[in-house]
Amino acid sequence: MNPEMLKGHLDAVVLSVVEGGAHYGYAIIKEISQRSQGALNLPEGTIYPTLHRLEKAGLIVSQWEQAPSGRKRRTYTLTDLGRRTLTERCDQWNSFANVITALLTKPRAATAL
Amino acid sequence: MNPEMLKGHLDAVVLSVVEGGAHYGYAIIKEISQRSQGALNLPEGTIYPTLHRLEKAGLIVSQWEQAPSGRKRRTYTLTDLGRRTLTERCDQWNSFANVITALLTKPRAATAL
DNA sequence: ATAGCATACCTAGCAACGCAGGGTATGAAA
DNA sequence: TTTCATACCCTGCGTTGCTAGGTATGCTAT
């Protein structure tokens, strides 16, 4: 799958997954891969900078946590702004998807009759 | 609408419109705007480089034509490769859209029960 | 013990893309 | 003769996802 296609949509995906309960980077990658049936396998070099960008934008906040195994994890939570932004982005996605789908659907005898 | 969202999908859109019968740059812009109900108003700085890129890739071919008004136009036509690529890109779009839609749809009590 | 693997984080630099902002030229309308 | 719509072009920029590296921990098998 052409990586260029993801551009502009990754934020929404990450926000959505964070809202859903997968809280730290490594788990978010696995979650996305799983929930997309392996269609979307994001490398770490994609997810970590994205999380930092979202945090800098005030959409999520991070907190170091101790996993049961004793490992350190940086867990993320949606802010209010993040929640609102997610809703907005979902609406934008729906509009966008409708537009593109319409454009890719051949007019087929429906044009300028 | 966030311009970043279009990335990776514009080729398919342009190919689709060219296949549909709008043959030259300026008209393609109008056609896209019209068929998207004004949601997608591409600036010329977007469409012309894209057409050149597609031509260089062998997906379309161009030809100078004389419009009825006497104006010169560079008209584009799909090549066989372009037609095949369009089909492929449409399939890719559908898969992509399904994946993103699924990810943006909240699991809602369906996760890990 | 120790080698290997999954986990878990990070960064610098690259390449691609859409767009802003500029330019040229023609024909029709005012 | 000025204005507008048509019609084309290009340079340079900002954003973004990815590549390719790196560090460190804990478990497991040798």
mmCIF file of C-alpha atoms (C1' of nucleotides) in Angstrom:
data_model
loop_
_atom_site.group_PDB
_atom_site.id
_atom_site.type_symbol
_atom_site.label_atom_id
_atom_site.label_comp_id
_atom_site.label_asym_id
_atom_site.label_seq_id
_atom_site.Cartn_x
_atom_site.Cartn_y
_atom_site.Cartn_z
ATOM 1 C CA MET A 1 0.000 0.000 0.000
ATOM 2 C CA ASN A 2 1.440 3.324 -1.133
ATOM 3 C CA PRO A 3 2.595 5.156 2.002
ATOM 4 C CA GLU A 4 1.733 8.501 0.460
ATOM 5 C CA MET A 5 -1.952 7.685 0.806
ATOM 6 C CA LEU A 6 -1.809 7.818 4.580
ATOM 7 C CA LYS A 7 -0.649 11.402 4.677
ATOM 8 C CA GLY A 8 -3.110 13.648 6.379
ATOM 9 C CA HIS A 9 -5.079 10.757 7.827
ATOM 10 C CA LEU A 10 -2.625 9.283 10.281
ATOM 11 C CA ASP A 11 -3.407 11.788 13.021
ATOM 12 C CA ALA A 12 -7.031 10.777 13.026
ATOM 13 C CA VAL A 13 -6.158 7.096 13.127
ATOM 14 C CA VAL A 14 -3.761 7.523 16.032
ATOM 15 C CA LEU A 15 -6.167 9.704 17.966
ATOM 16 C CA SER A 16 -8.881 7.151 17.434
ATOM 17 C CA VAL A 17 -6.747 4.281 18.673
ATOM 18 C CA VAL A 18 -5.567 6.260 21.691
ATOM 19 C CA GLU A 19 -9.161 7.022 22.549
ATOM 20 C CA GLY A 20 -9.993 3.341 22.197
ATOM 21 C CA GLY A 21 -7.582 2.337 24.886
ATOM 22 C CA ALA A 22 -4.194 1.456 23.430
ATOM 23 C CA HIS A 23 -2.094 3.922 25.278
ATOM 24 C CA TYR A 24 1.551 3.666 24.335
ATOM 25 C CA GLY A 25 3.493 3.754 21.105
ATOM 26 C CA TYR A 26 4.449 0.156 20.681
ATOM 27 C CA ALA A 27 0.948 -1.064 21.504
ATOM 28 C CA ILE A 28 -0.606 1.463 19.141
ATOM 29 C CA ILE A 29 1.383 -0.024 16.279
ATOM 30 C CA LYS A 30 0.185 -3.517 17.123
ATOM 31 C CA GLU A 31 -3.370 -2.341 17.599
ATOM 32 C CA ILE A 32 -3.471 -0.624 14.211
ATOM 33 C CA SER A 33 -1.975 -3.651 12.521
ATOM 34 C CA GLN A 34 -4.470 -5.919 14.198
ATOM 35 C CA ARG A 35 -7.547 -3.783 13.655
ATOM 36 C CA SER A 36 -6.633 -3.370 9.994
ATOM 37 C CA GLN A 37 -6.077 -7.100 9.530
ATOM 38 C CA GLY A 38 -2.425 -6.484 8.809
ATOM 39 C CA ALA A 39 -3.093 -3.939 6.095
ATOM 40 C CA LEU A 40 -1.471 -1.111 8.021
ATOM 41 C CA ASN A 41 1.876 -1.973 9.546
ATOM 42 C CA LEU A 42 3.329 1.302 10.671
ATOM 43 C CA PRO A 43 7.041 1.433 11.383
ATOM 44 C CA GLU A 44 8.172 2.957 14.655
ATOM 45 C CA GLY A 45 9.761 5.824 12.777
ATOM 46 C CA THR A 46 6.247 6.800 11.815
ATOM 47 C CA ILE A 47 4.403 6.438 15.067
ATOM 48 C CA TYR A 48 6.785 8.030 17.535
ATOM 49 C CA PRO A 49 7.264 11.315 15.694
ATOM 50 C CA THR A 50 3.505 11.418 15.189
ATOM 51 C CA LEU A 51 2.834 11.003 18.895
ATOM 52 C CA HIS A 52 5.304 13.784 19.655
ATOM 53 C CA ARG A 53 3.643 16.005 17.109
ATOM 54 C CA LEU A 54 0.199 15.342 18.535
ATOM 55 C CA GLU A 55 1.450 16.029 22.034
ATOM 56 C CA LYS A 56 3.075 19.252 20.948
ATOM 57 C CA ALA A 57 -0.239 20.242 19.398
ATOM 58 C CA GLY A 58 -1.955 19.631 22.713
ATOM 59 C CA LEU A 59 -4.148 16.791 21.456
ATOM 60 C CA ILE A 60 -2.665 14.172 23.750
ATOM 61 C CA VAL A 61 -0.624 14.149 26.948
ATOM 62 C CA SER A 62 1.996 11.637 27.985
ATOM 63 C CA GLN A 63 3.000 10.057 31.229
ATOM 64 C CA TRP A 64 5.735 7.575 32.081
ATOM 65 C CA GLU A 65 4.404 4.393 33.533
ATOM 66 C CA GLN A 66 5.770 1.185 34.960
ATOM 67 C CA ALA A 67 4.471 -1.875 33.141
ATOM 68 C CA PRO A 68 3.764 -5.030 35.183
ATOM 69 C CA SER A 69 6.924 -6.458 33.673
ATOM 70 C CA GLY A 70 8.885 -3.606 35.138
ATOM 71 C CA ARG A 71 9.449 -1.912 31.816
ATOM 72 C CA LYS A 72 8.981 1.801 31.320
ATOM 73 C CA ARG A 73 6.298 2.968 28.943
ATOM 74 C CA ARG A 74 5.184 6.376 27.821
ATOM 75 C CA THR A 75 1.428 6.259 27.896
ATOM 76 C CA TYR A 76 -0.787 8.745 26.130
ATOM 77 C CA THR A 77 -4.232 10.101 26.856
ATOM 78 C CA LEU A 78 -6.528 12.302 24.812
ATOM 79 C CA THR A 79 -7.044 15.858 25.954
ATOM 80 C CA ASP A 80 -10.377 17.612 25.550
ATOM 81 C CA LEU A 81 -8.986 19.347 22.519
ATOM 82 C CA GLY A 82 -7.844 15.974 21.234
ATOM 83 C CA ARG A 83 -11.301 14.530 21.648
ATOM 84 C CA ARG A 84 -12.896 17.423 19.824
ATOM 85 C CA THR A 85 -10.272 17.264 17.119
ATOM 86 C CA LEU A 86 -10.873 13.558 16.663
ATOM 87 C CA THR A 87 -14.578 14.141 16.101
ATOM 88 C CA GLU A 88 -13.784 16.864 13.635
ATOM 89 C CA ARG A 89 -11.263 14.724 11.784
ATOM 90 C CA CYS A 90 -13.718 11.856 11.535
ATOM 91 C CA ASP A 91 -16.260 14.160 9.913
ATOM 92 C CA GLN A 92 -13.577 15.429 7.580
ATOM 93 C CA TRP A 93 -12.630 11.893 6.678
ATOM 94 C CA ASN A 94 -16.210 11.000 5.831
ATOM 95 C CA SER A 95 -16.617 14.037 3.601
ATOM 96 C CA PHE A 96 -13.297 13.408 1.974
ATOM 97 C CA ALA A 97 -13.976 9.732 1.371
ATOM 98 C CA ASN A 98 -17.338 10.527 -0.166
ATOM 99 C CA VAL A 99 -15.837 13.083 -2.508
ATOM 100 C CA ILE A 100 -13.039 10.806 -3.693
ATOM 101 C CA THR A 101 -15.328 7.834 -4.061
ATOM 102 C CA ALA A 102 -17.713 9.936 -6.115
ATOM 103 C CA LEU A 103 -14.891 11.164 -8.324
ATOM 104 C CA LEU A 104 -13.532 7.674 -8.846
ATOM 105 C CA THR A 105 -16.922 6.321 -9.725
ATOM 106 C CA LYS A 106 -17.318 6.638 -13.429
ATOM 107 C CA PRO A 107 -20.103 8.966 -14.522
ATOM 108 C CA ARG A 108 -21.344 6.195 -16.828
ATOM 109 C CA ALA A 109 -24.144 7.659 -18.893
ATOM 110 C CA ALA A 110 -25.096 9.912 -16.024
ATOM 111 C CA THR A 111 -23.030 12.872 -17.196
ATOM 112 C CA ALA A 112 -24.705 15.785 -18.849
ATOM 113 C CA LEU A 113 -27.809 14.134 -20.114
ATOM 114 C CA MET B 1 -10.374 20.698 3.804
ATOM 115 C CA ASN B 2 -6.837 19.842 4.841
ATOM 116 C CA PRO B 3 -4.751 19.763 1.660
ATOM 117 C CA GLU B 4 -2.518 17.041 3.079
ATOM 118 C CA MET B 5 -5.373 14.580 2.827
ATOM 119 C CA LEU B 6 -5.285 14.532 -0.945
ATOM 120 C CA LYS B 7 -1.731 13.253 -1.120
ATOM 121 C CA GLY B 8 -1.462 9.940 -2.830
ATOM 122 C CA HIS B 9 -5.012 10.090 -4.172
ATOM 123 C CA LEU B 10 -4.777 12.902 -6.682
ATOM 124 C CA ASP B 11 -3.326 10.714 -9.417
ATOM 125 C CA ALA B 12 -6.347 8.447 -9.325
ATOM 126 C CA VAL B 13 -8.715 11.394 -9.402
ATOM 127 C CA VAL B 14 -7.016 12.988 -12.371
ATOM 128 C CA LEU B 15 -6.781 9.730 -14.265
ATOM 129 C CA SER B 16 -10.445 9.137 -13.629
ATOM 130 C CA VAL B 17 -11.456 12.550 -14.885
ATOM 131 C CA VAL B 18 -9.247 12.250 -17.961
ATOM 132 C CA GLU B 19 -10.832 8.905 -18.734
ATOM 133 C CA GLY B 20 -14.253 10.491 -18.324
ATOM 134 C CA GLY B 21 -13.646 12.978 -21.084
ATOM 135 C CA ALA B 22 -12.284 16.244 -19.683
ATOM 136 C CA HIS B 23 -9.110 16.382 -21.628
ATOM 137 C CA TYR B 24 -7.054 19.444 -20.766
ATOM 138 C CA GLY B 25 -5.722 20.985 -17.571
ATOM 139 C CA TYR B 26 -7.997 23.905 -17.134
ATOM 140 C CA ALA B 27 -11.098 21.850 -17.860
ATOM 141 C CA ILE B 28 -9.988 19.131 -15.486
ATOM 142 C CA ILE B 29 -9.906 21.647 -12.662
ATOM 143 C CA LYS B 30 -13.423 22.799 -13.441
ATOM 144 C CA GLU B 31 -14.651 19.260 -13.830
ATOM 145 C CA ILE B 32 -13.273 18.183 -10.471
ATOM 146 C CA SER B 33 -14.745 21.216 -8.782
ATOM 147 C CA GLN B 34 -18.103 20.565 -10.361
ATOM 148 C CA ARG B 35 -18.228 16.835 -9.763
ATOM 149 C CA SER B 36 -17.260 17.368 -6.129
ATOM 150 C CA GLN B 37 -19.871 20.077 -5.612
ATOM 151 C CA GLY B 38 -17.161 22.617 -5.020
ATOM 152 C CA ALA B 39 -15.472 20.594 -2.312
ATOM 153 C CA LEU B 40 -12.288 20.135 -4.311
ATOM 154 C CA ASN B 41 -10.996 23.293 -5.929
ATOM 155 C CA LEU B 42 -7.524 22.459 -7.131
ATOM 156 C CA PRO B 43 -5.197 25.337 -7.927
ATOM 157 C CA GLU B 44 -3.345 25.278 -11.224
ATOM 158 C CA GLY B 45 -0.074 24.820 -9.379
ATOM 159 C CA THR B 46 -1.402 21.436 -8.378
ATOM 160 C CA ILE B 47 -2.897 20.148 -11.595
ATOM 161 C CA TYR B 48 -0.245 21.023 -14.149
ATOM 162 C CA PRO B 49 2.692 19.437 -12.343
ATOM 163 C CA THR B 50 0.500 16.401 -11.750
ATOM 164 C CA LEU B 51 -0.317 16.082 -15.440
ATOM 165 C CA HIS B 52 3.356 16.338 -16.291
ATOM 166 C CA ARG B 53 4.186 13.713 -13.741
ATOM 167 C CA LEU B 54 1.540 11.361 -15.080
ATOM 168 C CA GLU B 55 2.743 11.886 -18.619
ATOM 169 C CA LYS B 56 6.335 11.232 -17.634
ATOM 170 C CA ALA B 57 5.144 8.036 -16.006
ATOM 171 C CA GLY B 58 3.514 6.996 -19.266
ATOM 172 C CA LEU B 59 -0.018 6.968 -17.904
ATOM 173 C CA ILE B 60 -1.271 9.729 -20.202
ATOM 174 C CA VAL B 61 -0.131 11.301 -23.457
ATOM 175 C CA SER B 62 -0.559 14.904 -24.516
ATOM 176 C CA GLN B 63 -1.303 16.586 -27.788
ATOM 177 C CA TRP B 64 -1.634 20.256 -28.686
ATOM 178 C CA GLU B 65 -5.018 21.097 -30.070
ATOM 179 C CA GLN B 66 -6.755 24.107 -31.500
ATOM 180 C CA ALA B 67 -9.930 24.977 -29.604
ATOM 181 C CA PRO B 68 -12.920 26.315 -31.587
ATOM 182 C CA SER B 69 -12.077 29.730 -30.174
ATOM 183 C CA GLY B 70 -8.656 29.498 -31.727
ATOM 184 C CA ARG B 71 -6.884 28.938 -28.435
ATOM 185 C CA LYS B 72 -4.221 26.326 -27.968
ATOM 186 C CA ARG B 73 -4.848 23.546 -25.517
ATOM 187 C CA ARG B 74 -2.782 20.627 -24.385
ATOM 188 C CA THR B 75 -5.170 17.723 -24.343
ATOM 189 C CA TYR B 76 -4.494 14.490 -22.536
ATOM 190 C CA THR B 77 -5.520 10.919 -23.196
ATOM 191 C CA LEU B 78 -5.121 7.778 -21.130
ATOM 192 C CA THR B 79 -2.626 5.189 -22.318
ATOM 193 C CA ASP B 80 -3.252 1.491 -21.852
ATOM 194 C CA LEU B 81 -0.946 1.585 -18.877
ATOM 195 C CA GLY B 82 -2.891 4.549 -17.576
ATOM 196 C CA ARG B 83 -6.152 2.684 -17.866
ATOM 197 C CA ARG B 84 -4.781 -0.313 -16.052
ATOM 198 C CA THR B 85 -3.240 1.898 -13.410
ATOM 199 C CA LEU B 86 -6.528 3.679 -12.880
ATOM 200 C CA THR B 87 -8.300 0.397 -12.225
ATOM 201 C CA GLU B 88 -5.569 -0.584 -9.825
ATOM 202 C CA ARG B 89 -5.688 2.731 -8.018
ATOM 203 C CA CYS B 90 -9.446 2.534 -7.639
ATOM 204 C CA ASP B 91 -9.103 -0.844 -5.993
ATOM 205 C CA GLN B 92 -6.387 0.539 -3.763
ATOM 206 C CA TRP B 93 -8.598 3.449 -2.830
ATOM 207 C CA ASN B 94 -11.439 1.164 -1.856
ATOM 208 C CA SER B 95 -9.210 -0.971 0.328
ATOM 209 C CA PHE B 96 -7.641 2.084 1.879
ATOM 210 C CA ALA B 97 -10.970 3.756 2.549
ATOM 211 C CA ASN B 98 -12.323 0.624 4.165
ATOM 212 C CA VAL B 99 -9.308 0.307 6.422
ATOM 213 C CA ILE B 100 -9.403 3.916 7.563
ATOM 214 C CA THR B 101 -13.144 3.908 8.037
ATOM 215 C CA ALA B 102 -12.841 0.760 10.134
ATOM 216 C CA LEU B 103 -10.098 2.305 12.241
ATOM 217 C CA LEU B 104 -12.042 5.506 12.772
ATOM 218 C CA THR B 105 -15.149 3.625 13.757
ATOM 219 C CA LYS B 106 -15.043 3.149 17.472
ATOM 220 C CA PRO B 107 -14.826 -0.451 18.591
ATOM 221 C CA ARG B 108 -17.688 0.252 21.005
ATOM 222 C CA ALA B 109 -17.970 -2.764 23.253
ATOM 223 C CA ALA B 110 -16.730 -4.993 20.469
ATOM 224 C CA THR B 111 -13.090 -4.960 21.539
ATOM 225 C CA ALA B 112 -11.618 -7.936 23.268
ATOM 226 C CA LEU B 113 -14.688 -9.348 24.859
ATOM 227 C "C1'" DA C 1 26.380 -17.271 31.312
ATOM 228 C "C1'" DT C 2 24.798 -15.717 27.113
ATOM 229 C "C1'" DA C 3 22.830 -15.392 22.893
ATOM 230 C "C1'" DG C 4 18.635 -14.313 20.787
ATOM 231 C "C1'" DC C 5 14.280 -12.280 20.626
ATOM 232 C "C1'" DA C 6 10.312 -9.320 21.677
ATOM 233 C "C1'" DT C 7 9.484 -5.275 23.911
ATOM 234 C "C1'" DA C 8 9.900 -0.214 24.125
ATOM 235 C "C1'" DC C 9 11.747 4.093 23.199
ATOM 236 C "C1'" DC C 10 14.220 7.640 20.203
ATOM 237 C "C1'" DT C 11 16.338 10.626 16.210
ATOM 238 C "C1'" DA C 12 18.355 12.641 11.778
ATOM 239 C "C1'" DG C 13 17.751 13.003 7.211
ATOM 240 C "C1'" DC C 14 15.345 11.747 2.899
ATOM 241 C "C1'" DA C 15 11.843 11.905 -0.845
ATOM 242 C "C1'" DA C 16 7.456 12.917 -2.410
ATOM 243 C "C1'" DC C 17 3.684 15.699 -2.828
ATOM 244 C "C1'" DG C 18 0.292 19.483 -3.041
ATOM 245 C "C1'" DC C 19 0.279 24.321 -2.930
ATOM 246 C "C1'" DA C 20 1.415 29.327 -2.868
ATOM 247 C "C1'" DG C 21 2.856 32.719 -5.662
ATOM 248 C "C1'" DG C 22 4.715 34.197 -9.326
ATOM 249 C "C1'" DG C 23 4.735 34.688 -14.662
ATOM 250 C "C1'" DT C 24 3.085 34.623 -19.939
ATOM 251 C "C1'" DA C 25 -0.319 34.892 -23.564
ATOM 252 C "C1'" DT C 26 -4.871 34.941 -25.976
ATOM 253 C "C1'" DG C 27 -9.703 36.090 -27.040
ATOM 254 C "C1'" DA C 28 -14.034 38.188 -25.628
ATOM 255 C "C1'" DA C 29 -16.465 41.744 -23.265
ATOM 256 C "C1'" DA C 30 -16.824 46.359 -21.107
ATOM 257 C "C1'" DT D 1 -8.292 49.729 -23.867
ATOM 258 C "C1'" DT D 2 -8.958 47.887 -19.863
ATOM 259 C "C1'" DT D 3 -10.728 43.961 -17.743
ATOM 260 C "C1'" DC D 4 -11.803 39.349 -17.362
ATOM 261 C "C1'" DA D 5 -11.901 34.318 -18.279
ATOM 262 C "C1'" DT D 6 -9.305 31.089 -20.485
ATOM 263 C "C1'" DA D 7 -5.063 28.398 -20.802
ATOM 264 C "C1'" DC D 8 -0.477 27.300 -19.966
ATOM 265 C "C1'" DC D 9 3.937 27.131 -17.167
ATOM 266 C "C1'" DC D 10 7.629 27.073 -13.209
ATOM 267 C "C1'" DT D 11 10.280 27.718 -8.699
ATOM 268 C "C1'" DG D 12 10.458 27.036 -4.068
ATOM 269 C "C1'" DC D 13 8.321 25.854 0.361
ATOM 270 C "C1'" DG D 14 6.234 23.149 4.263
ATOM 271 C "C1'" DT D 15 4.467 19.001 5.793
ATOM 272 C "C1'" DT D 16 4.723 14.345 6.283
ATOM 273 C "C1'" DG D 17 5.627 9.359 6.517
ATOM 274 C "C1'" DC D 18 9.459 6.426 6.073
ATOM 275 C "C1'" DT D 19 14.281 4.588 6.084
ATOM 276 C "C1'" DA D 20 17.907 3.466 8.755
ATOM 277 C "C1'" DG D 21 20.129 3.894 12.228
ATOM 278 C "C1'" DG D 22 20.633 3.782 17.651
ATOM 279 C "C1'" DT D 23 19.751 2.514 23.001
ATOM 280 C "C1'" DA D 24 18.014 -0.357 26.636
ATOM 281 C "C1'" DT D 25 15.243 -3.927 29.150
ATOM 282 C "C1'" DG D 26 13.374 -8.487 30.331
ATOM 283 C "C1'" DC D 27 12.403 -13.240 29.089
ATOM 284 C "C1'" DT D 28 13.867 -17.711 27.130
ATOM 285 C "C1'" DA D 29 16.642 -21.254 25.320
ATOM 286 C "C1'" DT D 30 21.181 -22.944 24.835
#
